[in-house]
């Protein structure tokens, strides 16, 4: 749907829903940090133990390898030296750089040059970023957790309080355009959340830090909830810093956040902090001054009732005001929600007149609450490109003398000698895209982003929703009335939205006014890259089928090994026991799905005929498309069972090419516990050292070992068909594909495994990204097999093993397309998106 076709009410609807979902995203962030906050540390520990085990194994074998494994200390020194060398090379400013030359002390002309450079869409040189960060860290060492600020005196002098800017550079520049640059008569206080969400977080932060260095007494910075590592890892800031600079710069910036003050007091009358107040009724300014700054708040769940200091600091960053009495838990999952009485009591106890906070987008850029004693100020207009809100700042002034009348546009703050007014604005230009911001573009972006957020939440909470729908559907029709659908969505989604208005965008309503809820839930699923799922399916199915064939010399013997009571049928219990004995890591539900796929007649058991029908050798060969690495698949019939006579007589009677291939595969795979490893050993045995391909002659030599009765011409024909891309040589992938054993109808039980895999990765992609990055010292976006397994093993440990070791192993090999032992984890995590079946 285009923005032009959306009614005006729809724009308001999706704007409201977007903001509710955005706050729930932060709750999910807190929840994920509570669950997987230690994922990177656990993964590193597992990886370290595996390396130690490998070194110990090597030492015990006393191998005379040319390059024995390095000890941990030596390896760490080498990695540190490489990282230092890499950073040193980035510090060199070559002649191609035409940007500002930042030197200490920073001057206004340097800042002007930085602004012009940033507006051209370019980034500051790495060397000068380090200059700014090094100097700001030194200055912040002396900063206290609570800073005192005075409104300057004199005609035209003012203190400007600014709210969230969130990487929106043009909003920051608009603030300075409207209010002037910092000076003795023009003081600024920025109230946190400088980074994340917007496209220019680096530039906003470097500009504010440079101004703080140039005018330390005329610009002040408070800390927001987005000045935290775990938040920056979840949202866009870490990705931006890594893209523009490197992980080292990100680490230094995070260190700087740990020194930012949590709050400020203006002329002993006004408290300014990012989030809000707390559950304690006796917190004083003196107590706040005595608190110690902390670089990173602990997990919300780890802050106990005894951690008063931590709870107060968390609330200072995360809390929100509401029109209630007292306090209640926050919907964000951190901090609290507090009422008017709490504001009044806090102000009275501390002899203050007002609290200013930010943290929430408000449509006018400011919001006055709690009997005019509480103000929310928000300075990022057109927030995230999805909201048509205004930005605002709050100007504080004082009359030049007692006889001067209060400015008509200002509001006096009783008994303080101070007055304030709000200045609103709209940023009209998207600096990065150089596009005019329009309401229609904002509404369309908001519409699409909101629908995607809703789809993801429906998918994640589909089990809770199914439970609620089932309660409303006592007749088990698979349908509920619209009102029942809305009530179920309220409960199952855990949020109260305007569901009647959203219904047409999410679900179908039939002619009777009912919603078919099963169809609704089935609409949303994880869509994965098809090439990846094909490779993963082959790996997993091949492993399972290989284990089945490995149990005996033929399919009948494999079936009989499962049929413990000898009644000619394999029951669910017998099948489940056999599958578990293979240690494939399949859950009971996955085994049940596999059993149902085999049980084609619905008898709750598997016959020998059903079993044989499902398993065979699959052979890929190309029909005429030169250069096509995949070709058309030809499914051959099940391999013939050997008779009482020798297998050679059986194979010699095979006249067709397909039967010949099947017989070779059967001889290679049957009876081996790891058919793929057997194939790999054979391939490496006949391929010359250092080569990744077999020539036709080498493959014929290999096949002759299993089929001595065949002539070279017959085997050469096999070689040509195995060479599916017509390259004149056979790769390992072509060799393995030609002779693997598979279940011909595996989709019926593989699909649920893939769905589970996608769901787990999708839900925890933020934590997985953080853990992968902790392994990726050189920011290559790649990890090796051991690093990959360590991260997934850590996730398994923390999440009660949703994926088996076999599945993790096969997952890596499916991702490693070129068999170089490395996978791109960024591409991997981007593979899993929730989509609407109706649109795909």
Tab-separated table of N, CA, C and O in Angstrom, residues 470-531:
chain	number	residue	atom	x	y	z
A	470	UNK	N	-7.608	-20.730	20.971
A	470	UNK	CA	-8.251	-22.015	21.279
A	470	UNK	C	-9.253	-21.867	22.422
A	470	UNK	O	-10.319	-22.497	22.421
A	471	UNK	N	-8.924	-21.030	23.391
A	471	UNK	CA	-9.847	-20.797	24.510
A	471	UNK	C	-11.156	-20.182	24.011
A	471	UNK	O	-12.242	-20.481	24.523
A	472	UNK	N	-11.041	-19.296	23.007
A	472	UNK	CA	-12.228	-18.618	22.476
A	472	UNK	C	-12.995	-19.475	21.479
A	472	UNK	O	-14.132	-19.147	21.126
A	473	UNK	N	-12.381	-20.566	21.013
A	473	UNK	CA	-12.985	-21.425	19.994
A	473	UNK	C	-13.409	-22.754	20.625
A	473	UNK	O	-12.800	-23.800	20.385
A	474	UNK	N	-14.455	-22.714	21.427
A	474	UNK	CA	-14.881	-23.920	22.156
A	474	UNK	C	-15.396	-25.010	21.230
A	474	UNK	O	-15.352	-26.191	21.560
A	475	UNK	N	-15.861	-24.613	20.044
A	475	UNK	CA	-16.390	-25.605	19.097
A	475	UNK	C	-15.307	-26.156	18.171
A	475	UNK	O	-15.597	-27.004	17.317
A	476	UNK	N	-14.085	-25.692	18.325
A	476	UNK	CA	-12.944	-26.160	17.530
A	476	UNK	C	-13.184	-26.003	16.025
A	476	UNK	O	-12.959	-26.929	15.232
A	477	UNK	N	-13.630	-24.829	15.636
A	477	UNK	CA	-13.902	-24.553	14.227
A	477	UNK	C	-12.696	-23.964	13.495
A	477	UNK	O	-12.696	-23.890	12.262
A	478	UNK	N	-11.714	-23.514	14.258
A	478	UNK	CA	-10.565	-22.833	13.651
A	478	UNK	C	-10.855	-21.379	13.334
A	478	UNK	O	-10.058	-20.707	12.670
A	479	UNK	N	-12.008	-20.878	13.860
A	479	UNK	CA	-12.396	-19.493	13.618
A	479	UNK	C	-12.866	-18.854	14.920
A	479	UNK	O	-13.381	-19.544	15.808
A	480	UNK	N	-12.694	-17.531	15.020
A	480	UNK	CA	-13.204	-16.782	16.168
A	480	UNK	C	-13.822	-15.479	15.659
A	480	UNK	O	-13.478	-14.986	14.575
A	481	UNK	N	-14.746	-14.927	16.463
A	481	UNK	CA	-15.312	-13.632	16.122
A	481	UNK	C	-14.235	-12.563	16.173
A	481	UNK	O	-13.205	-12.706	16.839
A	482	UNK	N	-14.481	-11.445	15.495
A	482	UNK	CA	-13.494	-10.357	15.473
A	482	UNK	C	-13.175	-9.862	16.885
A	482	UNK	O	-12.007	-9.602	17.207
A	483	UNK	N	-14.203	-9.710	17.723
A	483	UNK	CA	-13.968	-9.229	19.094
A	483	UNK	C	-13.095	-10.215	19.866
A	483	UNK	O	-12.212	-9.812	20.641
A	484	UNK	N	-13.335	-11.504	19.656
A	484	UNK	CA	-12.534	-12.529	20.338
A	484	UNK	C	-11.096	-12.503	19.821
A	484	UNK	O	-10.141	-12.715	20.584
A	485	UNK	N	-10.950	-12.266	18.517
A	485	UNK	CA	-9.605	-12.156	17.939
A	485	UNK	C	-8.842	-11.006	18.589
A	485	UNK	O	-7.673	-11.155	18.973
A	486	UNK	N	-9.483	-9.866	18.740
A	486	UNK	CA	-8.837	-8.695	19.344
A	486	UNK	C	-8.460	-8.963	20.804
A	486	UNK	O	-7.370	-8.591	21.256
A	487	UNK	N	-9.366	-9.610	21.537
A	487	UNK	CA	-9.076	-9.916	22.947
A	487	UNK	C	-7.908	-10.889	23.061
A	487	UNK	O	-7.043	-10.741	23.937
A	488	UNK	N	-7.884	-11.879	22.172
A	488	UNK	CA	-6.779	-12.845	22.185
A	488	UNK	C	-5.462	-12.168	21.829
A	488	UNK	O	-4.413	-12.512	22.387
A	489	UNK	N	-5.496	-11.229	20.900
A	489	UNK	CA	-4.281	-10.504	20.526
A	489	UNK	C	-3.776	-9.675	21.695
A	489	UNK	O	-2.567	-9.586	21.941
A	490	UNK	N	-4.687	-9.038	22.424
A	490	UNK	CA	-4.303	-8.268	23.607
A	490	UNK	C	-3.502	-9.125	24.584
A	490	UNK	O	-2.424	-8.745	25.052
A	491	UNK	N	-4.053	-10.302	24.894
A	491	UNK	CA	-3.433	-11.182	25.890
A	491	UNK	C	-2.211	-11.900	25.326
A	491	UNK	O	-1.145	-11.916	25.947
A	492	UNK	N	-2.380	-12.496	24.150
A	492	UNK	CA	-1.301	-13.297	23.576
A	492	UNK	C	-0.091	-12.487	23.174
A	492	UNK	O	1.049	-12.953	23.294
A	493	UNK	N	-0.300	-11.266	22.697
A	493	UNK	CA	0.818	-10.401	22.294
A	493	UNK	C	1.397	-9.636	23.477
A	493	UNK	O	2.482	-9.060	23.379
A	494	UNK	N	0.662	-9.584	24.587
A	494	UNK	CA	1.167	-8.888	25.765
A	494	UNK	C	1.207	-7.385	25.604
A	494	UNK	O	2.012	-6.701	26.246
A	495	UNK	N	0.328	-6.831	24.764
A	495	UNK	CA	0.274	-5.378	24.570
A	495	UNK	C	-1.111	-4.990	24.079
A	495	UNK	O	-1.744	-5.721	23.310
A	496	UNK	N	-1.574	-3.858	24.565
A	496	UNK	CA	-2.884	-3.367	24.175
A	496	UNK	C	-2.727	-2.352	23.049
A	496	UNK	O	-2.241	-1.248	23.255
A	497	UNK	N	-3.145	-2.778	21.861
A	497	UNK	CA	-3.091	-1.916	20.682
A	497	UNK	C	-4.497	-1.771	20.114
A	497	UNK	O	-5.438	-2.426	20.578
A	498	UNK	N	-4.632	-0.958	19.106
A	498	UNK	CA	-5.937	-0.777	18.458
A	498	UNK	C	-6.146	-1.921	17.459
A	498	UNK	O	-6.108	-1.749	16.247
A	499	UNK	N	-6.385	-3.107	18.029
A	499	UNK	CA	-6.464	-4.303	17.205
A	499	UNK	C	-7.603	-4.283	16.191
A	499	UNK	O	-7.428	-4.790	15.067
A	500	UNK	N	-8.786	-3.718	16.510
A	500	UNK	CA	-9.836	-3.664	15.479
A	500	UNK	C	-9.392	-2.916	14.223
A	500	UNK	O	-9.724	-3.316	13.107
A	501	UNK	N	-8.604	-1.830	14.426
A	501	UNK	CA	-8.114	-1.067	13.269
A	501	UNK	C	-6.997	-1.800	12.550
A	501	UNK	O	-6.825	-1.664	11.330
A	502	UNK	N	-6.226	-2.611	13.285
A	502	UNK	CA	-5.091	-3.327	12.689
A	502	UNK	C	-5.515	-4.621	12.002
A	502	UNK	O	-4.789	-5.145	11.141
A	503	UNK	N	-6.667	-5.158	12.374
A	503	UNK	CA	-7.120	-6.452	11.867
A	503	UNK	C	-7.055	-6.570	10.341
A	503	UNK	O	-6.515	-7.560	9.818
A	504	UNK	N	-7.564	-5.597	9.564
A	504	UNK	CA	-7.527	-5.761	8.104
A	504	UNK	C	-6.116	-5.864	7.524
A	504	UNK	O	-5.945	-6.414	6.438
A	505	UNK	N	-5.125	-5.336	8.242
A	505	UNK	CA	-3.745	-5.374	7.752
A	505	UNK	C	-3.034	-6.671	8.099
A	505	UNK	O	-1.984	-6.977	7.534
A	506	UNK	N	-3.604	-7.436	9.056
A	506	UNK	CA	-2.898	-8.613	9.566
A	506	UNK	C	-3.581	-9.936	9.217
A	506	UNK	O	-2.905	-10.942	9.016
A	507	UNK	N	-4.903	-9.945	9.186
A	507	UNK	CA	-5.620	-11.217	9.025
A	507	UNK	C	-6.812	-11.044	8.095
A	507	UNK	O	-7.273	-9.933	7.839
A	508	UNK	N	-7.306	-12.170	7.606
A	508	UNK	CA	-8.473	-12.182	6.726
A	508	UNK	C	-9.730	-12.352	7.568
A	508	UNK	O	-9.741	-13.092	8.552
A	509	UNK	N	-10.780	-11.656	7.183
A	509	UNK	CA	-12.078	-11.803	7.824
A	509	UNK	C	-13.044	-12.390	6.799
A	509	UNK	O	-13.169	-11.871	5.679
A	510	UNK	N	-13.718	-13.499	7.155
A	510	UNK	CA	-14.601	-14.133	6.179
A	510	UNK	C	-15.936	-13.403	6.082
A	510	UNK	O	-16.194	-12.412	6.782
A	511	UNK	N	-16.822	-13.918	5.241
A	511	UNK	CA	-18.098	-13.235	4.982
A	511	UNK	C	-18.996	-13.191	6.211
A	511	UNK	O	-19.895	-12.350	6.319
A	512	UNK	N	-18.785	-14.067	7.184
A	512	UNK	CA	-19.571	-14.058	8.420
A	512	UNK	C	-18.982	-13.144	9.488
A	512	UNK	O	-19.543	-13.023	10.576
A	513	UNK	N	-17.836	-12.546	9.174
A	513	UNK	CA	-17.195	-11.673	10.149
A	513	UNK	C	-16.283	-12.418	11.104
A	513	UNK	O	-15.878	-11.875	12.139
A	514	UNK	N	-15.942	-13.670	10.769
A	514	UNK	CA	-15.044	-14.476	11.606
A	514	UNK	C	-13.614	-14.388	11.071
A	514	UNK	O	-13.386	-14.165	9.876
A	515	UNK	N	-12.672	-14.629	11.974
A	515	UNK	CA	-11.250	-14.656	11.605
A	515	UNK	C	-10.752	-16.093	11.671
A	515	UNK	O	-10.777	-16.710	12.748
A	516	UNK	N	-10.329	-16.691	10.554
A	516	UNK	CA	-9.724	-18.041	10.584
A	516	UNK	C	-8.324	-17.938	11.191
A	516	UNK	O	-7.358	-17.635	10.508
A	517	UNK	N	-8.228	-18.207	12.492
A	517	UNK	CA	-6.989	-17.898	13.210
A	517	UNK	C	-5.832	-18.828	12.857
A	517	UNK	O	-4.668	-18.432	12.930
A	518	UNK	N	-6.128	-20.075	12.471
A	518	UNK	CA	-5.026	-20.959	12.077
A	518	UNK	C	-4.364	-20.457	10.796
A	518	UNK	O	-3.136	-20.456	10.667
A	519	UNK	N	-5.174	-20.010	9.888
A	519	UNK	CA	-4.645	-19.427	8.649
A	519	UNK	C	-3.848	-18.159	8.957
A	519	UNK	O	-2.799	-17.906	8.358
A	520	UNK	N	-4.348	-17.370	9.913
A	520	UNK	CA	-3.643	-16.151	10.334
A	520	UNK	C	-2.256	-16.480	10.893
A	520	UNK	O	-1.256	-15.863	10.513
A	521	UNK	N	-2.184	-17.470	11.768
A	521	UNK	CA	-0.897	-17.822	12.376
A	521	UNK	C	0.058	-18.437	11.361
A	521	UNK	O	1.274	-18.254	11.449
A	522	UNK	N	-0.494	-19.170	10.392
A	522	UNK	CA	0.354	-19.796	9.372
A	522	UNK	C	0.904	-18.795	8.360
A	522	UNK	O	1.821	-19.120	7.601
A	523	UNK	N	0.334	-17.592	8.347
A	523	UNK	CA	0.795	-16.584	7.382
A	523	UNK	C	2.235	-16.159	7.637
A	523	UNK	O	2.966	-15.833	6.707
A	524	UNK	N	2.643	-16.179	8.889
A	524	UNK	CA	3.937	-15.600	9.247
A	524	UNK	C	4.931	-16.699	9.614
A	524	UNK	O	4.663	-17.525	10.483
A	525	UNK	N	6.041	-16.704	8.941
A	525	UNK	CA	7.041	-17.749	9.172
A	525	UNK	C	8.425	-17.195	8.845
A	525	UNK	O	8.571	-16.111	8.270
A	526	UNK	N	9.443	-17.974	9.207
A	526	UNK	CA	10.822	-17.592	8.919
A	526	UNK	C	11.156	-17.966	7.481
A	526	UNK	O	10.977	-19.115	7.070
A	527	UNK	N	11.618	-17.007	6.731
A	527	UNK	CA	12.081	-17.269	5.370
A	527	UNK	C	13.606	-17.283	5.385
A	527	UNK	O	14.236	-16.343	5.840
A	528	UNK	N	14.168	-18.375	4.906
A	528	UNK	CA	15.621	-18.526	4.891
A	528	UNK	C	16.139	-18.579	3.464
A	528	UNK	O	15.392	-18.907	2.541
A	529	UNK	N	17.380	-18.284	3.299
A	529	UNK	CA	18.016	-18.349	1.994
A	529	UNK	C	17.894	-19.766	1.429
A	529	UNK	O	18.280	-20.743	2.081
A	530	UNK	N	17.346	-19.888	0.232
A	530	UNK	CA	17.061	-21.212	-0.324
A	530	UNK	C	18.323	-22.022	-0.589
A	530	UNK	O	18.348	-23.238	-0.398
A	531	UNK	N	19.370	-21.374	-1.051
A	531	UNK	CA	20.615	-22.102	-1.304
A	531	UNK	C	21.156	-22.694	-0.006
A	531	UNK	O	21.618	-23.838	0.027
